[in-house]
Amino acid sequence: MSAALARHWRDPLIIGGLLAVLGVPFVTWWSTVDPVSEYFRYAVPDGQRVYLLSKLVGLYAVIGFWIQASYGILGITWRRQLRIEWGLGFHRGLGLSVLLLAACHAMLFVAAVGMRTKHFPVQYLQISFEDGFYRSMIALGLIALLVTLVAVIAALTRSRFGPYFRYAHWVALPAFLLALFHSWRIGSETRMSPLSVLYLLMLLSTTGLIVMRAFWARGVPEGSQPR
Amino acid sequence: MSDYQPQVTGAAVTVLGMLLVACAESPPGQPLIPVVSTDEVLNLVRDGKKVVFVDAREPAEFAEEHIPGAINVTLRDIESMDTDVLADADVVIAYCLKDFRGFEVARALDRAGIHAARTLKEQGINGWKARGLPTYVAGHQSSVEAVNRLRACARDPETCAKQST
């Protein structure tokens, strides 16, 4: 964790905001599984607990992605003005964590289905929009994961492939919007209050930041744009 | 690299720890939600019992295909739903594709006082269809025709399975 971020742990607004954002998914998920001890005291179908874990990990992948996307869109100039500049280490760490969480979410889901059906569910690793709503939504999630991987690779290799390669990293934004849509449409909890409010906030804030950034980039002289 | 290692390591350790807990073997014995086989369901339908199918999937999935006569209740709907419609049912069968969501809905119904909530032994609508049992498919037949096909299946399961294959 960067020293700049460590300084902000004393800022009640930052702490309160982070706790609220990180607490809402857990509270909403918990409300559906409580009392969780039942899943360990009684016999439950194979893969059920792994499926529940997959859902929780998926929620945090989206929340982390939102923080990461907002941090990236703001750029270093606006981040400094807002006094939330936590350094490249924070951005890289969170980005890799989001990729890890998204990959874990997908793997846990596939594992849960495999445990349930006793077959490796290869169908969920294929992108298909012709097999109904559920498969289509899973395909969107898979595309979001693959595009996120491209964004991470672009970020990690930009120094080797020249300055224009940095723009490939911006595919993270459509990846986030796809992930948000996938999560909203397929997840039961995502339309439960207060998580639904957080999802609306994520959509509006990200869209607003993209628009602001686009206008800023067109309206100010070269060199003073947010980086 | 060392600047962001703690975040990634923290996320990995948390997920792995939770996975270990999630993968712990389920204790043998009393199931949290009882299961019922499709044969038992057909017997109940044939005997004129009130069997209510609760489709736990999203409305878009329900609209595409569902078990004849099913009602659509997702997990988020249960808190606000009027459970009186299920109170006098002999059996309430919650299902989805493979019964991940179906199980959660059955559990929520049980906690809401619907103790006749069950899941299918054959695991969801996929298992139902694998047994050759009828479903309502949008645009293929009316809901009434689908329910009548199910009743016919309950009267003569063997013929029903043959017709479907």
mmCIF file of C-alpha atoms in Angstrom:
data_model
loop_
_atom_site.group_PDB
_atom_site.id
_atom_site.type_symbol
_atom_site.label_atom_id
_atom_site.label_comp_id
_atom_site.label_asym_id
_atom_site.label_seq_id
_atom_site.Cartn_x
_atom_site.Cartn_y
_atom_site.Cartn_z
ATOM 1 C CA MET A 1 0.000 0.000 0.000
ATOM 2 C CA SER A 2 1.381 3.397 -0.941
ATOM 3 C CA ALA A 3 2.283 5.957 1.684
ATOM 4 C CA ALA A 4 -0.143 8.419 0.080
ATOM 5 C CA LEU A 5 -3.026 5.995 0.559
ATOM 6 C CA ALA A 6 -1.934 5.227 4.104
ATOM 7 C CA ARG A 7 -2.265 8.930 4.969
ATOM 8 C CA HIS A 8 -5.898 8.870 3.887
ATOM 9 C CA TRP A 9 -6.853 6.192 6.403
ATOM 10 C CA ARG A 10 -7.373 9.058 8.826
ATOM 11 C CA ASP A 11 -9.758 10.895 6.526
ATOM 12 C CA PRO A 12 -13.281 10.076 7.771
ATOM 13 C CA LEU A 13 -14.902 10.833 4.417
ATOM 14 C CA ILE A 14 -12.626 8.440 2.545
ATOM 15 C CA ILE A 15 -12.924 5.773 5.242
ATOM 16 C CA GLY A 16 -16.699 6.123 5.480
ATOM 17 C CA GLY A 17 -17.115 6.010 1.714
ATOM 18 C CA LEU A 18 -14.895 2.944 1.334
ATOM 19 C CA LEU A 19 -16.599 1.133 4.205
ATOM 20 C CA ALA A 20 -20.039 1.862 2.750
ATOM 21 C CA VAL A 21 -19.052 0.775 -0.743
ATOM 22 C CA LEU A 22 -17.328 -2.363 0.491
ATOM 23 C CA GLY A 23 -19.969 -3.124 3.116
ATOM 24 C CA VAL A 24 -23.097 -2.931 0.944
ATOM 25 C CA PRO A 25 -22.320 -6.004 -1.227
ATOM 26 C CA PHE A 26 -21.453 -8.098 1.798
ATOM 27 C CA VAL A 27 -24.535 -7.032 3.790
ATOM 28 C CA THR A 28 -26.819 -7.699 0.807
ATOM 29 C CA TRP A 29 -25.211 -11.080 0.105
ATOM 30 C CA TRP A 30 -25.279 -11.965 3.801
ATOM 31 C CA SER A 31 -28.988 -11.161 4.023
ATOM 32 C CA THR A 32 -29.632 -13.942 1.495
ATOM 33 C CA VAL A 33 -27.456 -16.600 3.161
ATOM 34 C CA ASP A 34 -28.044 -15.804 6.833
ATOM 35 C CA PRO A 35 -27.788 -17.911 8.973
ATOM 36 C CA VAL A 36 -24.776 -19.164 7.075
ATOM 37 C CA SER A 37 -24.161 -21.928 9.643
ATOM 38 C CA GLU A 38 -27.084 -23.847 8.094
ATOM 39 C CA TYR A 39 -24.931 -24.549 5.042
ATOM 40 C CA PHE A 40 -22.465 -26.387 7.273
ATOM 41 C CA ARG A 41 -24.834 -28.061 9.735
ATOM 42 C CA TYR A 42 -27.119 -29.653 7.134
ATOM 43 C CA ALA A 43 -26.553 -31.477 3.876
ATOM 44 C CA VAL A 44 -26.683 -29.100 0.923
ATOM 45 C CA PRO A 45 -26.406 -29.934 -2.801
ATOM 46 C CA ASP A 46 -22.892 -30.340 -4.203
ATOM 47 C CA GLY A 47 -21.334 -27.045 -5.231
ATOM 48 C CA GLN A 48 -23.933 -24.835 -3.495
ATOM 49 C CA ARG A 49 -21.450 -23.172 -1.142
ATOM 50 C CA VAL A 50 -18.930 -22.676 -3.939
ATOM 51 C CA TYR A 51 -21.713 -21.067 -5.987
ATOM 52 C CA LEU A 52 -22.516 -18.678 -3.119
ATOM 53 C CA LEU A 53 -18.844 -17.796 -2.782
ATOM 54 C CA SER A 54 -18.677 -17.211 -6.533
ATOM 55 C CA LYS A 55 -21.504 -14.676 -6.236
ATOM 56 C CA LEU A 56 -19.781 -12.788 -3.411
ATOM 57 C CA VAL A 57 -16.451 -12.712 -5.240
ATOM 58 C CA GLY A 58 -18.238 -11.493 -8.378
ATOM 59 C CA LEU A 59 -19.821 -8.606 -6.472
ATOM 60 C CA TYR A 60 -16.435 -7.500 -5.151
ATOM 61 C CA ALA A 61 -14.881 -7.817 -8.606
ATOM 62 C CA VAL A 62 -17.436 -5.304 -9.900
ATOM 63 C CA ILE A 63 -17.026 -2.945 -6.940
ATOM 64 C CA GLY A 64 -13.223 -3.068 -7.272
ATOM 65 C CA PHE A 65 -13.514 -2.499 -11.014
ATOM 66 C CA TRP A 66 -15.661 0.587 -10.404
ATOM 67 C CA ILE A 67 -13.128 2.101 -7.998
ATOM 68 C CA GLN A 68 -10.351 1.258 -10.440
ATOM 69 C CA ALA A 69 -12.188 2.689 -13.454
ATOM 70 C CA SER A 70 -13.092 5.892 -11.592
ATOM 71 C CA TYR A 71 -9.515 6.293 -10.391
ATOM 72 C CA GLY A 72 -8.221 5.836 -13.933
ATOM 73 C CA ILE A 73 -10.727 8.154 -15.609
ATOM 74 C CA LEU A 74 -10.036 10.936 -13.133
ATOM 75 C CA GLY A 75 -6.409 11.060 -14.197
ATOM 76 C CA ILE A 76 -3.530 12.321 -12.121
ATOM 77 C CA THR A 77 -4.498 16.015 -12.351
ATOM 78 C CA TRP A 78 -8.026 15.608 -11.028
ATOM 79 C CA ARG A 79 -6.897 13.042 -8.492
ATOM 80 C CA ARG A 80 -4.406 15.541 -7.103
ATOM 81 C CA GLN A 81 -7.066 18.251 -6.975
ATOM 82 C CA LEU A 82 -9.373 15.888 -5.107
ATOM 83 C CA ARG A 83 -6.460 14.795 -2.888
ATOM 84 C CA ILE A 84 -6.970 11.134 -3.730
ATOM 85 C CA GLU A 85 -3.713 10.550 -5.578
ATOM 86 C CA TRP A 86 -2.567 7.208 -4.222
ATOM 87 C CA GLY A 87 0.095 6.457 -6.795
ATOM 88 C CA LEU A 88 0.602 4.015 -9.640
ATOM 89 C CA GLY A 89 1.193 1.176 -7.195
ATOM 90 C CA PHE A 90 -2.371 1.483 -5.923
ATOM 91 C CA HIS A 91 -3.758 1.517 -9.473
ATOM 92 C CA ARG A 92 -1.720 -1.523 -10.492
ATOM 93 C CA GLY A 93 -2.488 -3.424 -7.300
ATOM 94 C CA LEU A 94 -6.199 -2.808 -7.546
ATOM 95 C CA GLY A 95 -6.210 -3.620 -11.261
ATOM 96 C CA LEU A 96 -4.522 -6.959 -10.728
ATOM 97 C CA SER A 97 -6.802 -7.686 -7.765
ATOM 98 C CA VAL A 98 -9.868 -6.982 -9.915
ATOM 99 C CA LEU A 99 -8.581 -9.317 -12.621
ATOM 100 C CA LEU A 100 -7.880 -11.950 -9.977
ATOM 101 C CA LEU A 101 -11.344 -11.589 -8.428
ATOM 102 C CA ALA A 102 -13.091 -11.697 -11.819
ATOM 103 C CA ALA A 103 -11.133 -14.806 -12.822
ATOM 104 C CA CYS A 104 -11.896 -16.416 -9.442
ATOM 105 C CA HIS A 105 -15.591 -15.580 -9.842
ATOM 106 C CA ALA A 106 -15.674 -17.339 -13.216
ATOM 107 C CA MET A 107 -13.623 -20.328 -12.031
ATOM 108 C CA LEU A 108 -15.707 -20.763 -8.881
ATOM 109 C CA PHE A 109 -18.909 -20.709 -10.915
ATOM 110 C CA VAL A 110 -17.552 -23.283 -13.367
ATOM 111 C CA ALA A 111 -16.309 -25.392 -10.427
ATOM 112 C CA ALA A 112 -19.717 -25.201 -8.707
ATOM 113 C CA VAL A 113 -21.508 -26.337 -11.873
ATOM 114 C CA GLY A 114 -18.962 -29.135 -12.337
ATOM 115 C CA MET A 115 -19.470 -30.293 -8.740
ATOM 116 C CA ARG A 116 -23.244 -30.254 -9.253
ATOM 117 C CA THR A 117 -23.445 -31.971 -12.623
ATOM 118 C CA LYS A 118 -20.314 -34.177 -12.321
ATOM 119 C CA HIS A 119 -19.276 -32.935 -15.759
ATOM 120 C CA PHE A 120 -16.905 -30.171 -16.752
ATOM 121 C CA PRO A 121 -19.281 -27.440 -17.957
ATOM 122 C CA VAL A 122 -17.395 -26.549 -21.107
ATOM 123 C CA GLN A 123 -20.484 -24.752 -22.433
ATOM 124 C CA TYR A 124 -19.909 -21.888 -20.001
ATOM 125 C CA LEU A 125 -16.445 -21.259 -21.421
ATOM 126 C CA GLN A 126 -17.849 -20.728 -24.907
ATOM 127 C CA ILE A 127 -19.274 -17.410 -26.005
ATOM 128 C CA SER A 128 -22.776 -18.002 -27.317
ATOM 129 C CA PHE A 129 -25.746 -15.677 -27.752
ATOM 130 C CA GLU A 130 -27.993 -18.288 -29.324
ATOM 131 C CA ASP A 131 -28.920 -20.356 -26.277
ATOM 132 C CA GLY A 132 -31.218 -18.035 -24.398
ATOM 133 C CA PHE A 133 -30.935 -15.265 -21.843
ATOM 134 C CA TYR A 134 -28.782 -17.039 -19.260
ATOM 135 C CA ARG A 135 -26.067 -18.200 -21.663
ATOM 136 C CA SER A 136 -26.052 -14.759 -23.301
ATOM 137 C CA MET A 137 -25.487 -13.026 -19.961
ATOM 138 C CA ILE A 138 -22.707 -15.463 -19.094
ATOM 139 C CA ALA A 139 -21.168 -14.805 -22.515
ATOM 140 C CA LEU A 140 -21.162 -11.067 -21.730
ATOM 141 C CA GLY A 141 -19.370 -11.758 -18.462
ATOM 142 C CA LEU A 142 -16.803 -13.895 -20.259
ATOM 143 C CA ILE A 143 -16.202 -11.169 -22.836
ATOM 144 C CA ALA A 144 -15.795 -8.631 -20.004
ATOM 145 C CA LEU A 145 -13.182 -10.882 -18.379
ATOM 146 C CA LEU A 146 -11.237 -11.336 -21.618
ATOM 147 C CA VAL A 147 -11.286 -7.600 -22.396
ATOM 148 C CA THR A 148 -10.137 -6.886 -18.826
ATOM 149 C CA LEU A 149 -7.224 -9.239 -19.421
ATOM 150 C CA VAL A 150 -6.344 -7.286 -22.584
ATOM 151 C CA ALA A 151 -6.500 -4.031 -20.582
ATOM 152 C CA VAL A 152 -4.187 -5.399 -17.894
ATOM 153 C CA ILE A 153 -1.707 -6.754 -20.455
ATOM 154 C CA ALA A 154 -1.773 -3.377 -22.254
ATOM 155 C CA ALA A 155 -1.007 -1.578 -18.980
ATOM 156 C CA LEU A 156 1.816 -3.899 -18.004
ATOM 157 C CA THR A 157 3.488 -3.829 -21.431
ATOM 158 C CA ARG A 158 2.899 -0.219 -22.486
ATOM 159 C CA SER A 159 6.509 0.767 -21.850
ATOM 160 C CA ARG A 160 7.712 -1.864 -24.338
ATOM 161 C CA PHE A 161 5.338 -1.085 -27.152
ATOM 162 C CA GLY A 162 5.442 2.690 -27.357
ATOM 163 C CA PRO A 163 3.174 5.544 -26.278
ATOM 164 C CA TYR A 164 0.224 4.671 -28.541
ATOM 165 C CA PHE A 165 -0.166 1.277 -26.895
ATOM 166 C CA ARG A 166 -1.355 3.051 -23.748
ATOM 167 C CA TYR A 167 -4.684 3.675 -25.456
ATOM 168 C CA ALA A 168 -5.300 -0.085 -25.542
ATOM 169 C CA HIS A 169 -5.596 0.144 -21.759
ATOM 170 C CA TRP A 170 -8.787 2.177 -22.196
ATOM 171 C CA VAL A 171 -10.626 -0.988 -23.273
ATOM 172 C CA ALA A 172 -10.955 -1.423 -19.510
ATOM 173 C CA LEU A 173 -13.894 1.016 -19.632
ATOM 174 C CA PRO A 174 -16.125 -1.014 -21.978
ATOM 175 C CA ALA A 175 -15.011 -4.084 -20.025
ATOM 176 C CA PHE A 176 -16.271 -2.493 -16.808
ATOM 177 C CA LEU A 177 -19.589 -1.479 -18.365
ATOM 178 C CA LEU A 178 -20.030 -5.016 -19.719
ATOM 179 C CA ALA A 179 -19.210 -6.501 -16.316
ATOM 180 C CA LEU A 180 -21.654 -4.122 -14.643
ATOM 181 C CA PHE A 181 -24.401 -5.072 -17.099
ATOM 182 C CA HIS A 182 -23.650 -8.809 -16.712
ATOM 183 C CA SER A 183 -23.795 -8.502 -12.927
ATOM 184 C CA TRP A 184 -26.958 -6.382 -12.953
ATOM 185 C CA ARG A 185 -28.904 -8.657 -15.267
ATOM 186 C CA ILE A 186 -27.872 -12.054 -13.931
ATOM 187 C CA GLY A 187 -27.434 -11.461 -10.217
ATOM 188 C CA SER A 188 -30.360 -11.697 -7.834
ATOM 189 C CA GLU A 189 -28.702 -9.525 -5.185
ATOM 190 C CA THR A 190 -27.802 -6.739 -7.591
ATOM 191 C CA ARG A 191 -31.417 -5.680 -7.778
ATOM 192 C CA MET A 192 -31.926 -5.828 -4.024
ATOM 193 C CA SER A 193 -31.806 -2.594 -2.109
ATOM 194 C CA PRO A 194 -29.353 -1.034 -1.167
ATOM 195 C CA LEU A 195 -27.090 -2.808 -3.665
ATOM 196 C CA SER A 196 -29.327 -1.709 -6.535
ATOM 197 C CA VAL A 197 -28.767 1.916 -5.477
ATOM 198 C CA LEU A 198 -25.009 1.360 -5.478
ATOM 199 C CA TYR A 199 -25.223 -0.160 -8.970
ATOM 200 C CA LEU A 200 -27.129 2.867 -10.219
ATOM 201 C CA LEU A 201 -24.529 5.118 -8.613
ATOM 202 C CA MET A 202 -21.736 3.158 -10.287
ATOM 203 C CA LEU A 203 -23.357 3.458 -13.709
ATOM 204 C CA LEU A 204 -24.148 7.174 -13.395
ATOM 205 C CA SER A 205 -20.799 8.158 -11.887
ATOM 206 C CA THR A 206 -18.775 6.226 -14.461
ATOM 207 C CA THR A 207 -20.798 7.601 -17.358
ATOM 208 C CA GLY A 208 -20.533 11.113 -15.920
ATOM 209 C CA LEU A 209 -16.771 10.814 -15.468
ATOM 210 C CA ILE A 210 -16.292 9.523 -19.025
ATOM 211 C CA VAL A 211 -18.321 12.445 -20.414
ATOM 212 C CA MET A 212 -16.437 14.957 -18.252
ATOM 213 C CA ARG A 213 -13.114 13.525 -19.289
ATOM 214 C CA ALA A 214 -14.094 13.583 -22.968
ATOM 215 C CA PHE A 215 -15.176 17.236 -22.778
ATOM 216 C CA TRP A 216 -12.076 18.166 -20.817
ATOM 217 C CA ALA A 217 -9.832 16.513 -23.395
ATOM 218 C CA ARG A 218 -11.446 18.531 -26.202
ATOM 219 C CA GLY A 219 -11.639 21.855 -24.425
ATOM 220 C CA VAL A 220 -8.244 22.446 -22.846
ATOM 221 C CA PRO A 221 -4.819 23.021 -24.327
ATOM 222 C CA GLU A 222 -2.442 20.102 -24.827
ATOM 223 C CA GLY A 223 -0.440 19.425 -21.688
ATOM 224 C CA SER A 224 -3.046 20.510 -19.150
ATOM 225 C CA GLN A 225 -5.332 17.489 -19.656
ATOM 226 C CA PRO A 226 -5.707 14.987 -16.915
ATOM 227 C CA ARG A 227 -3.201 12.196 -17.351
ATOM 228 C CA MET B 1 6.135 -4.416 -7.851
ATOM 229 C CA SER B 2 6.387 -4.469 -4.062
ATOM 230 C CA ASP B 3 4.126 -1.415 -3.926
ATOM 231 C CA TYR B 4 1.055 -3.318 -4.985
ATOM 232 C CA GLN B 5 1.891 -6.867 -3.934
ATOM 233 C CA PRO B 6 0.000 -6.630 -0.596
ATOM 234 C CA GLN B 7 -3.317 -5.839 -2.315
ATOM 235 C CA VAL B 8 -3.050 -8.726 -4.763
ATOM 236 C CA THR B 9 -1.797 -11.131 -2.108
ATOM 237 C CA GLY B 10 -4.584 -10.059 0.250
ATOM 238 C CA ALA B 11 -7.252 -10.654 -2.392
ATOM 239 C CA ALA B 12 -5.772 -14.062 -3.297
ATOM 240 C CA VAL B 13 -5.466 -15.223 0.315
ATOM 241 C CA THR B 14 -9.019 -14.103 1.131
ATOM 242 C CA VAL B 15 -10.517 -15.935 -1.846
ATOM 243 C CA LEU B 16 -8.471 -19.085 -1.194
ATOM 244 C CA GLY B 17 -9.411 -19.118 2.483
ATOM 245 C CA MET B 18 -13.095 -18.768 1.679
ATOM 246 C CA LEU B 19 -12.792 -21.458 -0.981
ATOM 247 C CA LEU B 20 -11.366 -23.907 1.531
ATOM 248 C CA VAL B 21 -14.348 -23.277 3.802
ATOM 249 C CA ALA B 22 -16.817 -23.519 0.905
ATOM 250 C CA CYS B 23 -15.350 -26.823 -0.269
ATOM 251 C CA ALA B 24 -15.622 -28.443 3.150
ATOM 252 C CA GLU B 25 -17.544 -31.670 2.831
ATOM 253 C CA SER B 26 -21.225 -31.411 3.540
ATOM 254 C CA PRO B 27 -22.237 -33.323 6.675
ATOM 255 C CA PRO B 28 -24.272 -36.433 5.932
ATOM 256 C CA GLY B 29 -27.768 -36.646 7.277
ATOM 257 C CA GLN B 30 -30.683 -34.274 7.237
ATOM 258 C CA PRO B 31 -30.814 -32.128 4.124
ATOM 259 C CA LEU B 32 -31.360 -28.408 4.564
ATOM 260 C CA ILE B 33 -34.055 -28.607 1.883
ATOM 261 C CA PRO B 34 -35.645 -31.985 1.093
ATOM 262 C CA VAL B 35 -35.548 -33.195 -2.495
ATOM 263 C CA VAL B 36 -38.335 -34.849 -4.422
ATOM 264 C CA SER B 37 -37.941 -36.957 -7.560
ATOM 265 C CA THR B 38 -39.810 -36.261 -10.774
ATOM 266 C CA ASP B 39 -41.574 -39.626 -10.378
ATOM 267 C CA GLU B 40 -42.895 -38.514 -6.985
ATOM 268 C CA VAL B 41 -43.978 -35.191 -8.477
ATOM 269 C CA LEU B 42 -45.874 -36.940 -11.263
ATOM 270 C CA ASN B 43 -47.570 -39.195 -8.695
ATOM 271 C CA LEU B 44 -48.661 -36.157 -6.694
ATOM 272 C CA VAL B 45 -50.036 -34.463 -9.819
ATOM 273 C CA ARG B 46 -51.857 -37.677 -10.799
ATOM 274 C CA ASP B 47 -53.359 -37.929 -7.303
ATOM 275 C CA GLY B 48 -54.754 -34.411 -7.580
ATOM 276 C CA LYS B 49 -52.447 -32.872 -4.970
ATOM 277 C CA LYS B 50 -51.648 -29.185 -5.158
ATOM 278 C CA VAL B 51 -48.155 -29.032 -6.619
ATOM 279 C CA VAL B 52 -46.793 -25.534 -7.198
ATOM 280 C CA PHE B 53 -43.667 -25.031 -9.290
ATOM 281 C CA VAL B 54 -41.685 -21.899 -8.434
ATOM 282 C CA ASP B 55 -39.274 -20.812 -11.146
ATOM 283 C CA ALA B 56 -36.386 -19.022 -9.422
ATOM 284 C CA ARG B 57 -34.793 -17.684 -12.602
ATOM 285 C CA GLU B 58 -34.915 -14.198 -14.059
ATOM 286 C CA PRO B 59 -38.176 -13.160 -15.770
ATOM 287 C CA ALA B 60 -36.480 -13.214 -19.195
ATOM 288 C CA GLU B 61 -35.507 -16.863 -18.686
ATOM 289 C CA PHE B 62 -38.944 -17.738 -17.352
ATOM 290 C CA ALA B 63 -40.555 -16.185 -20.413
ATOM 291 C CA GLU B 64 -38.446 -18.357 -22.726
ATOM 292 C CA GLU B 65 -39.332 -21.694 -21.138
ATOM 293 C CA HIS B 66 -40.633 -23.065 -17.850
ATOM 294 C CA ILE B 67 -42.282 -26.076 -16.249
ATOM 295 C CA PRO B 68 -46.003 -25.989 -17.071
ATOM 296 C CA GLY B 69 -48.009 -23.999 -14.535
ATOM 297 C CA ALA B 70 -44.945 -22.557 -12.790
ATOM 298 C CA ILE B 71 -44.911 -19.119 -11.204
ATOM 299 C CA ASN B 72 -41.862 -16.859 -11.417
ATOM 300 C CA VAL B 73 -40.375 -15.880 -8.032
ATOM 301 C CA THR B 74 -36.744 -14.786 -7.821
ATOM 302 C CA LEU B 75 -34.821 -14.657 -4.553
ATOM 303 C CA ARG B 76 -35.253 -10.888 -4.317
ATOM 304 C CA ASP B 77 -39.051 -11.215 -4.707
ATOM 305 C CA ILE B 78 -39.642 -13.432 -1.700
ATOM 306 C CA GLU B 79 -39.552 -10.782 1.003
ATOM 307 C CA SER B 80 -42.344 -8.819 -0.676
ATOM 308 C CA MET B 81 -44.375 -11.728 -2.050
ATOM 309 C CA ASP B 82 -47.699 -12.869 -0.633
ATOM 310 C CA THR B 83 -46.832 -16.384 0.537
ATOM 311 C CA ASP B 84 -50.527 -17.146 1.141
ATOM 312 C CA VAL B 85 -50.725 -18.390 -2.455
ATOM 313 C CA LEU B 86 -48.343 -21.190 -1.462
ATOM 314 C CA ALA B 87 -49.630 -21.836 2.042
ATOM 315 C CA ASP B 88 -52.091 -24.602 1.105
ATOM 316 C CA ALA B 89 -49.828 -26.320 -1.431
ATOM 317 C CA ASP B 90 -48.984 -29.947 -0.749
ATOM 318 C CA VAL B 91 -45.579 -29.478 -2.341
ATOM 319 C CA VAL B 92 -43.791 -26.360 -3.549
ATOM 320 C CA ILE B 93 -40.971 -27.160 -5.957
ATOM 321 C CA ALA B 94 -38.457 -24.401 -6.470
ATOM 322 C CA TYR B 95 -36.211 -24.841 -9.479
ATOM 323 C CA CYS B 96 -33.882 -23.071 -11.880
ATOM 324 C CA LEU B 97 -31.461 -24.516 -14.446
ATOM 325 C CA LYS B 98 -29.374 -26.668 -12.104
ATOM 326 C CA ASP B 99 -31.022 -25.640 -8.840
ATOM 327 C CA PHE B 100 -28.399 -23.260 -7.473
ATOM 328 C CA ARG B 101 -30.941 -20.440 -7.433
ATOM 329 C CA GLY B 102 -33.777 -22.910 -6.952
ATOM 330 C CA PHE B 103 -32.187 -24.142 -3.742
ATOM 331 C CA GLU B 104 -31.782 -20.603 -2.414
ATOM 332 C CA VAL B 105 -35.408 -19.782 -3.212
ATOM 333 C CA ALA B 106 -36.597 -23.029 -1.591
ATOM 334 C CA ARG B 107 -34.581 -22.154 1.521
ATOM 335 C CA ALA B 108 -35.983 -18.615 1.613
ATOM 336 C CA LEU B 109 -39.524 -19.966 1.217
ATOM 337 C CA ASP B 110 -38.927 -22.430 4.026
ATOM 338 C CA ARG B 111 -37.740 -19.581 6.250
ATOM 339 C CA ALA B 112 -40.852 -17.618 5.240
ATOM 340 C CA GLY B 113 -43.026 -20.428 6.593
ATOM 341 C CA ILE B 114 -43.551 -22.488 3.441
ATOM 342 C CA HIS B 115 -42.254 -25.752 4.845
ATOM 343 C CA ALA B 116 -43.448 -27.752 1.831
ATOM 344 C CA ALA B 117 -40.628 -26.218 -0.219
ATOM 345 C CA ARG B 118 -38.563 -28.798 -2.086
ATOM 346 C CA THR B 119 -36.050 -29.030 -4.904
ATOM 347 C CA LEU B 120 -35.919 -31.605 -7.657
ATOM 348 C CA LYS B 121 -33.700 -34.631 -7.224
ATOM 349 C CA GLU B 122 -32.952 -34.445 -10.961
ATOM 350 C CA GLN B 123 -31.672 -30.848 -10.526
ATOM 351 C CA GLY B 124 -33.744 -28.147 -12.103
ATOM 352 C CA ILE B 125 -35.427 -27.712 -15.429
ATOM 353 C CA ASN B 126 -32.412 -29.329 -17.126
ATOM 354 C CA GLY B 127 -33.013 -32.525 -15.154
ATOM 355 C CA TRP B 128 -36.760 -32.244 -15.790
ATOM 356 C CA LYS B 129 -36.208 -32.057 -19.534
ATOM 357 C CA ALA B 130 -33.627 -34.852 -19.426
ATOM 358 C CA ARG B 131 -36.409 -37.067 -18.031
ATOM 359 C CA GLY B 132 -38.444 -36.250 -21.147
ATOM 360 C CA LEU B 133 -41.016 -34.209 -19.246
ATOM 361 C CA PRO B 134 -42.880 -31.347 -20.926
ATOM 362 C CA THR B 135 -42.135 -27.650 -20.624
ATOM 363 C CA TYR B 136 -43.903 -24.527 -21.758
ATOM 364 C CA VAL B 137 -41.860 -22.992 -24.577
ATOM 365 C CA ALA B 138 -42.813 -19.505 -25.715
ATOM 366 C CA GLY B 139 -44.508 -19.569 -29.105
ATOM 367 C CA HIS B 140 -44.821 -23.353 -29.245
ATOM 368 C CA GLN B 141 -48.055 -23.878 -27.333
ATOM 369 C CA SER B 142 -50.379 -22.145 -24.882
ATOM 370 C CA SER B 143 -49.875 -22.359 -21.122
ATOM 371 C CA VAL B 144 -53.076 -24.386 -20.846
ATOM 372 C CA GLU B 145 -51.871 -26.882 -23.453
ATOM 373 C CA ALA B 146 -48.564 -27.233 -21.585
ATOM 374 C CA VAL B 147 -50.341 -27.905 -18.282
ATOM 375 C CA ASN B 148 -52.591 -30.456 -19.998
ATOM 376 C CA ARG B 149 -49.501 -32.197 -21.389
ATOM 377 C CA LEU B 150 -48.061 -32.388 -17.891
ATOM 378 C CA ARG B 151 -51.287 -33.880 -16.539
ATOM 379 C CA ALA B 152 -51.251 -36.428 -19.362
ATOM 380 C CA CYS B 153 -47.670 -37.261 -18.433
ATOM 381 C CA ALA B 154 -48.681 -37.753 -14.825
ATOM 382 C CA ARG B 155 -51.371 -40.219 -15.922
ATOM 383 C CA ASP B 156 -49.047 -42.107 -18.264
ATOM 384 C CA PRO B 157 -45.375 -41.276 -17.648
ATOM 385 C CA GLU B 158 -43.985 -43.914 -20.000
ATOM 386 C CA THR B 159 -45.900 -42.703 -23.041
ATOM 387 C CA CYS B 160 -44.949 -39.139 -22.154
ATOM 388 C CA ALA B 161 -41.244 -39.953 -22.092
ATOM 389 C CA LYS B 162 -41.501 -41.796 -25.410
ATOM 390 C CA GLN B 163 -43.283 -38.832 -27.048
ATOM 391 C CA SER B 164 -40.538 -36.484 -25.949
ATOM 392 C CA THR B 165 -37.652 -38.581 -27.274
#
